[in-house]
Amino acid sequence: MGDRPGFDSGGSDPYDARAMGNPLRDRRTAAELASVGQVIEFTDKVSSFEGLAAIVEADLAALDPARMPSDWRESAVSGQLQFGFVDVAGRFPMVSGNATTHVVAVCQRCLEPFRLKLSVELTLLLVDAEQIVDGYEEFEVWELDEPALRPQDIVEELLIMAMPFSAMHDRMAECKAFLPAEASDDEGVQDLKRPFAALRSQMTQNKTDSD
């Protein structure tokens, strides 16, 4: 391709998000979002991301109800998205940005709940299925199943894919499995269901099958 890779919003003024009900959840085509240089700054709750919340809830189901944090759905999900075109001709929409949240997970070593940080940086080239794009290796190709998209769905899927296959405390000092008096039984740890791993694997497989 002769076009120089890089962000280009086509010279349009940034789109005024106040004109829409909720730009994170509203459905629009990638070209529409890119043509106005849509910028979305968001702060929401885990409960608003149904797929993410379902996975967290399945993980917490392994806990005794008395040990389950009551406010885990209130955890904030925040970030920013910016849409534009990678080419001057306006043929290939893209989105860049970031998203961060802390979810409550069950440590697979000590079987205790803890706050797990999920953070993603994205630079995606938004293309229709079977569309061929060359020359933009710095972008991850994101195939769209439908003409219209919800930006929230992209954020949610990336956060789910960022979940570890087996969640554990980052610091040994915070994990009760490393305290002799409260060491977890190895067999019990091995037998614990790991919905993060199973559901993330299924999502990855579905993504692969659709490519």
Short mmCIF file of C-alpha atoms in Angstrom, two decimals:
data_model
loop_
_atom_site.label_atom_id
_atom_site.label_comp_id
_atom_site.label_asym_id
_atom_site.label_seq_id
_atom_site.Cartn_x
_atom_site.Cartn_y
_atom_site.Cartn_z
CA MET A 1 0.00 0.00 0.00
CA GLY A 2 1.19 3.50 -0.74
CA ASP A 3 -0.42 5.12 2.29
CA ARG A 4 1.77 5.84 5.25
CA PRO A 5 0.71 3.87 8.35
CA GLY A 6 -0.45 6.00 11.23
CA PHE A 7 -3.46 7.56 12.87
CA ASP A 8 -5.53 9.88 10.68
CA SER A 9 -8.97 11.12 11.66
CA GLY A 10 -9.52 12.68 8.25
CA GLY A 11 -9.25 16.21 9.60
CA SER A 12 -12.64 16.02 11.32
CA ASP A 13 -13.31 17.71 14.61
CA PRO A 14 -13.59 15.31 17.56
CA TYR A 15 -17.09 13.93 17.92
CA ASP A 16 -19.13 15.33 20.78
CA ALA A 17 -20.02 12.28 22.88
CA ARG A 18 -22.81 14.23 24.61
CA ALA A 19 -24.89 13.91 21.44
CA MET A 20 -25.33 10.21 22.12
CA GLY A 21 -26.89 8.36 25.02
CA ASN A 22 -23.79 6.34 25.88
CA PRO A 23 -21.10 6.12 23.18
CA LEU A 24 -19.52 3.12 24.90
CA ARG A 25 -22.72 1.07 24.47
CA ASP A 26 -24.31 2.58 21.36
CA ARG A 27 -23.99 0.60 18.15
CA ARG A 28 -22.38 2.33 15.17
CA THR A 29 -20.24 1.21 12.29
CA ALA A 30 -16.48 1.43 12.65
CA ALA A 31 -16.38 3.85 9.71
CA GLU A 32 -18.86 6.19 11.43
CA LEU A 33 -16.86 6.22 14.63
CA ALA A 34 -13.60 6.75 12.75
CA SER A 35 -14.92 9.49 10.48
CA VAL A 36 -15.73 11.76 13.41
CA GLY A 37 -12.63 10.86 15.41
CA GLN A 38 -14.78 9.56 18.25
CA VAL A 39 -13.07 9.75 21.64
CA ILE A 40 -14.67 7.85 24.52
CA GLU A 41 -13.48 8.34 28.09
CA PHE A 42 -15.33 6.00 30.39
CA THR A 43 -15.67 4.93 33.99
CA ASP A 44 -18.19 2.19 34.63
CA LYS A 45 -18.72 -0.80 36.90
CA VAL A 46 -17.92 -4.48 36.45
CA SER A 47 -21.65 -5.16 36.70
CA SER A 48 -22.17 -3.30 33.40
CA PHE A 49 -19.92 -5.80 31.61
CA GLU A 50 -22.14 -8.88 31.75
CA GLY A 51 -19.68 -11.36 30.28
CA LEU A 52 -16.86 -10.26 32.57
CA ALA A 53 -19.15 -10.25 35.60
CA ALA A 54 -20.35 -13.77 34.80
CA ILE A 55 -16.79 -15.11 34.78
CA VAL A 56 -15.92 -13.39 38.05
CA GLU A 57 -19.11 -14.71 39.65
CA ALA A 58 -18.33 -18.26 38.51
CA ASP A 59 -14.87 -18.01 40.06
CA LEU A 60 -16.24 -16.70 43.36
CA ALA A 61 -18.76 -19.55 43.50
CA ALA A 62 -15.93 -21.71 44.85
CA LEU A 63 -15.94 -19.65 48.05
CA ASP A 64 -18.06 -20.10 51.12
CA PRO A 65 -20.81 -17.43 50.90
CA ALA A 66 -19.56 -15.81 54.09
CA ARG A 67 -16.15 -15.17 52.48
CA MET A 68 -17.49 -13.74 49.23
CA PRO A 69 -17.00 -9.96 48.92
CA SER A 70 -20.42 -8.34 48.64
CA ASP A 71 -19.33 -5.35 46.55
CA TRP A 72 -17.26 -7.02 43.82
CA ARG A 73 -19.71 -5.89 41.12
CA GLU A 74 -19.03 -2.25 42.06
CA SER A 75 -15.37 -2.34 41.00
CA ALA A 76 -14.59 0.39 38.49
CA VAL A 77 -13.73 -0.23 34.85
CA SER A 78 -12.10 2.84 33.32
CA GLY A 79 -10.20 3.82 30.23
CA GLN A 80 -10.23 5.67 26.94
CA LEU A 81 -10.84 4.78 23.30
CA GLN A 82 -10.05 6.85 20.22
CA PHE A 83 -11.26 5.96 16.74
CA GLY A 84 -9.82 7.10 13.44
CA PHE A 85 -8.47 5.85 10.13
CA VAL A 86 -4.98 4.45 9.57
CA ASP A 87 -4.96 5.72 5.97
CA VAL A 88 -5.63 9.14 4.47
CA ALA A 89 -8.19 7.64 2.08
CA GLY A 90 -10.34 6.55 5.02
CA ARG A 91 -10.58 2.89 4.07
CA PHE A 92 -9.41 1.21 7.26
CA PRO A 93 -10.89 2.21 10.66
CA MET A 94 -8.85 1.74 13.80
CA VAL A 95 -9.20 2.18 17.55
CA SER A 96 -6.51 2.75 20.14
CA GLY A 97 -6.70 3.18 23.87
CA ASN A 98 -6.61 1.40 27.19
CA ALA A 99 -8.80 -0.10 29.89
CA THR A 100 -8.17 -1.04 33.50
CA THR A 101 -10.13 -2.70 36.27
CA HIS A 102 -9.65 -4.70 39.45
CA VAL A 103 -11.76 -7.82 39.80
CA VAL A 104 -12.06 -10.13 42.77
CA ALA A 105 -10.56 -13.54 42.04
CA VAL A 106 -9.81 -16.70 44.02
CA CYS A 107 -6.11 -17.42 44.44
CA GLN A 108 -5.43 -20.93 43.17
CA ARG A 109 -2.72 -21.46 45.80
CA CYS A 110 -4.39 -20.35 49.04
CA LEU A 111 -8.04 -20.37 47.87
CA GLU A 112 -8.62 -16.89 49.30
CA PRO A 113 -10.24 -13.97 47.45
CA PHE A 114 -7.99 -11.11 46.34
CA ARG A 115 -8.07 -8.10 44.02
CA LEU A 116 -6.67 -8.91 40.59
CA LYS A 117 -5.68 -6.06 38.29
CA LEU A 118 -6.59 -6.37 34.61
CA SER A 119 -5.07 -3.80 32.27
CA VAL A 120 -5.01 -3.72 28.48
CA GLU A 121 -3.52 -1.44 25.83
CA LEU A 122 -5.12 -1.70 22.41
CA THR A 123 -4.23 -0.67 18.89
CA LEU A 124 -6.71 -2.44 16.66
CA LEU A 125 -7.41 -2.37 12.95
CA LEU A 126 -11.17 -2.89 12.57
CA VAL A 127 -11.91 -4.94 9.46
CA ASP A 128 -14.82 -6.89 8.05
CA ALA A 129 -14.57 -10.67 7.98
CA GLU A 130 -12.39 -11.92 5.12
CA GLN A 131 -11.18 -8.38 4.37
CA ILE A 132 -7.51 -8.40 3.36
CA VAL A 133 -5.25 -5.68 4.75
CA ASP A 134 -1.52 -5.34 4.10
CA GLY A 135 1.08 -2.92 5.39
CA TYR A 136 -0.11 -2.19 8.93
CA GLU A 137 1.84 -4.70 10.97
CA GLU A 138 1.85 -2.47 14.06
CA PHE A 139 -1.91 -2.99 14.41
CA GLU A 140 -3.69 -6.09 15.64
CA VAL A 141 -6.39 -7.09 13.17
CA TRP A 142 -9.83 -7.23 14.82
CA GLU A 143 -12.46 -8.88 12.64
CA LEU A 144 -16.01 -7.57 12.97
CA ASP A 145 -18.83 -10.11 12.87
CA GLU A 146 -21.42 -7.42 12.12
CA PRO A 147 -21.32 -4.00 10.41
CA ALA A 148 -22.23 -2.18 13.64
CA LEU A 149 -20.23 -2.56 16.83
CA ARG A 150 -20.46 -1.61 20.49
CA PRO A 151 -17.13 -0.26 21.80
CA GLN A 152 -17.95 -1.83 25.16
CA ASP A 153 -17.87 -5.30 23.59
CA ILE A 154 -14.30 -4.77 22.42
CA VAL A 155 -13.22 -3.56 25.86
CA GLU A 156 -14.94 -6.46 27.58
CA GLU A 157 -13.48 -9.13 25.33
CA LEU A 158 -9.96 -7.76 25.75
CA LEU A 159 -10.31 -7.68 29.55
CA ILE A 160 -11.57 -11.26 29.56
CA MET A 161 -8.65 -12.34 27.38
CA ALA A 162 -6.30 -10.61 29.85
CA MET A 163 -7.45 -12.86 32.68
CA PRO A 164 -4.80 -15.38 33.77
CA PHE A 165 -5.43 -19.08 33.30
CA SER A 166 -4.76 -19.52 37.00
CA ALA A 167 -5.16 -16.47 39.23
CA MET A 168 -2.67 -16.13 42.09
CA HIS A 169 -1.36 -13.48 44.44
CA ASP A 170 1.55 -11.57 42.91
CA ARG A 171 3.35 -11.40 46.25
CA MET A 172 4.06 -14.50 48.32
CA ALA A 173 3.70 -12.47 51.51
CA GLU A 174 0.02 -11.90 50.69
CA CYS A 175 -0.70 -15.57 49.95
CA LYS A 176 -1.73 -17.76 52.87
CA ALA A 177 -0.40 -20.83 51.08
CA PHE A 178 3.09 -19.70 52.07
CA LEU A 179 2.21 -19.40 55.75
CA PRO A 180 2.98 -22.76 57.46
CA ALA A 181 0.00 -22.63 59.81
CA GLU A 182 -2.48 -22.05 56.99
CA ALA A 183 -0.89 -23.90 54.10
CA SER A 184 -3.41 -25.09 51.54
CA ASP A 185 -3.81 -28.77 50.80
CA ASP A 186 -2.22 -29.43 47.38
CA GLU A 187 -4.92 -31.86 46.37
CA GLY A 188 -7.63 -29.34 47.20
CA VAL A 189 -5.93 -26.72 45.09
CA GLN A 190 -5.64 -29.09 42.16
CA ASP A 191 -9.31 -30.05 42.37
CA LEU A 192 -10.62 -26.47 42.47
CA LYS A 193 -12.46 -25.49 39.33
CA ARG A 194 -10.80 -22.73 37.33
CA PRO A 195 -13.46 -20.87 35.35
CA PHE A 196 -10.96 -18.19 34.31
CA ALA A 197 -8.97 -20.79 32.42
CA ALA A 198 -11.94 -22.66 30.96
CA LEU A 199 -13.91 -19.62 29.83
CA ARG A 200 -10.88 -17.74 28.55
CA SER A 201 -9.83 -20.82 26.58
CA GLN A 202 -13.31 -21.08 25.09
CA MET A 203 -13.26 -17.41 24.08
CA THR A 204 -9.83 -17.81 22.49
CA GLN A 205 -11.04 -20.89 20.61
CA ASN A 206 -14.15 -19.08 19.38
CA LYS A 207 -12.01 -16.19 18.18
CA THR A 208 -9.69 -18.62 16.37
CA ASP A 209 -12.59 -20.46 14.74
CA SER A 210 -14.03 -17.20 13.43
CA ASP A 211 -10.74 -16.10 11.86
#
